[in-house]
């Protein structure tokens, strides 16, 4: 059987500035929280690799874009580094960065690769983190100005804009779960950060509309579909709460224009409600996006709590559910997450039924594998597991599209093995392998498979 996708389908991959660009002398880039944390908290990064090196997209962009064309990408998402473009977060624009982003965008277009440009991929300029990061309203204003600058500089050519990648993550990982700098553990502060990120998103969309540019603007979300252990009422409640905190909180605000009533009730009950004004709520209600990106990696399986949480402990969504380790689940052991291809179908159905069947695309999906060098034969990584992963996910995606889901494309994470937040280069995700010693980028078997997929608009 052939699985066939529409002719206009977007095929490509996603990446991000901080994970790929690297630094070169004279680039005039300002520091961001990752430049800082990967040095100052170096022990938190696998093998102590910092942001300095990454995969050198800044200097190799021409060859890299050629490599994208070589495997028939018709689109590619990356982000603009705020601290490269505006080193202090506000104020003067860095001319070197303008040259780089102009060249990069022009090169993509020249090679027939549609640029999808994201404004924020976890990388707060250090100067703005020092005044509170997204806890500070001044930073929301700075973000709005930064977005406007990007639209002014590049909006004549970039037709697909995204305000944030995974808006929940900077709040959850940076202010509650001790994974991202500034390593704060405080739910109420995390909630304030998330609220301000949502406001920043709304402000950027508003500016974009006011500028009457011809393109589309949206946001990239990570939706983790929630599955209860059983149909027992206690398990169902656990699933409802996990979904409320981690998905509905942000999805409803952005896609339905309002926070869930239930969320407000719970946060009020536990005295965790951040400050939210009526004008904030009006702005959220008035903001509509054109295109939604969904990053999908894994399901979230939950069960009822086994123990009562410590009432003096740190409030968190995990007060309402426990992770459920399902017997026989299929694991990606390198990353420690479950592989569940049907999740992509379930997300598509959810968008169709609960979020007005908005236009969307898979903005990230992928499999990070440790020790991929073990699969090298005759110089090529024989990553059959990645091809199988792609086929399974695409088959489910295709099924949802047959049932009416408005999915417009599929981007894999990622183009070439890149640096990651914490895991650095431990797990490899790319269609191209990066040799850390030489900087050489070599296509993997999956990259060649992807090329055939794009050229045939599907696979057998
Ligand atoms: C996504 C992020 O959530 O997951 C990427 O948008 C990230 O930036 C990717 O690299 C893979 O996760 P990790 O932690 O394995 O790199």
mmCIF file of C-alpha atoms and ligand atoms in Angstrom, residues 16 19 77 121-122 165-166 169 222 295 297 335 364 368 413 418-421 423-424 427 429, ligand 1:
data_model
loop_
_atom_site.group_PDB
_atom_site.id
_atom_site.type_symbol
_atom_site.label_atom_id
_atom_site.label_comp_id
_atom_site.label_asym_id
_atom_site.label_seq_id
_atom_site.Cartn_x
_atom_site.Cartn_y
_atom_site.Cartn_z
ATOM 1 C CA UNK A 16 17.101 26.318 16.616
ATOM 2 C CA UNK A 19 21.462 24.611 19.282
ATOM 3 C CA UNK A 77 12.447 25.934 10.559
ATOM 4 C CA UNK A 121 13.534 28.942 21.303
ATOM 5 C CA UNK A 122 14.288 28.978 25.056
ATOM 6 C CA UNK A 165 8.759 27.177 20.522
ATOM 7 C CA UNK A 166 7.043 25.253 23.329
ATOM 8 C CA UNK A 169 9.018 24.797 28.675
ATOM 9 C CA UNK A 222 4.541 20.601 22.536
ATOM 10 C CA UNK A 295 6.034 19.001 18.484
ATOM 11 C CA UNK A 297 7.791 13.030 20.946
ATOM 12 C CA UNK A 335 16.156 9.422 25.829
ATOM 13 C CA UNK A 364 9.006 18.390 15.455
ATOM 14 C CA UNK A 368 17.418 10.737 19.687
ATOM 15 C CA UNK A 413 13.850 17.030 14.553
ATOM 16 C CA UNK A 418 22.717 19.273 17.142
ATOM 17 C CA UNK A 419 23.508 20.371 20.667
ATOM 18 C CA UNK A 420 20.739 19.961 23.155
ATOM 19 C CA UNK A 421 19.715 21.517 26.448
ATOM 20 C CA UNK A 423 22.086 16.245 26.803
ATOM 21 C CA UNK A 424 24.462 18.213 24.553
ATOM 22 C CA UNK A 427 21.542 11.660 21.678
ATOM 23 C CA UNK A 429 18.569 13.169 16.037
HETATM 24 C C1 LIG B 1 12.108 19.699 21.645
HETATM 25 C C2 LIG B 1 12.837 21.009 21.564
HETATM 26 O O1 LIG B 1 11.233 19.715 22.702
HETATM 27 O O2 LIG B 1 12.862 18.565 21.838
HETATM 28 C C3 LIG B 1 14.232 20.892 20.981
HETATM 29 O O3 LIG B 1 12.091 21.963 20.849
HETATM 30 C C4 LIG B 1 14.940 19.684 21.567
HETATM 31 O O4 LIG B 1 14.916 22.098 21.219
HETATM 32 C C5 LIG B 1 14.126 18.451 21.203
HETATM 33 O O5 LIG B 1 16.273 19.575 21.198
HETATM 34 C C6 LIG B 1 14.742 17.139 21.633
HETATM 35 O O6 LIG B 1 14.865 17.065 23.020
HETATM 36 P P1 LIG B 1 16.252 16.732 23.702
HETATM 37 O O7 LIG B 1 16.130 17.154 25.099
HETATM 38 O O8 LIG B 1 16.438 15.267 23.560
HETATM 39 O O9 LIG B 1 17.239 17.523 22.925
#
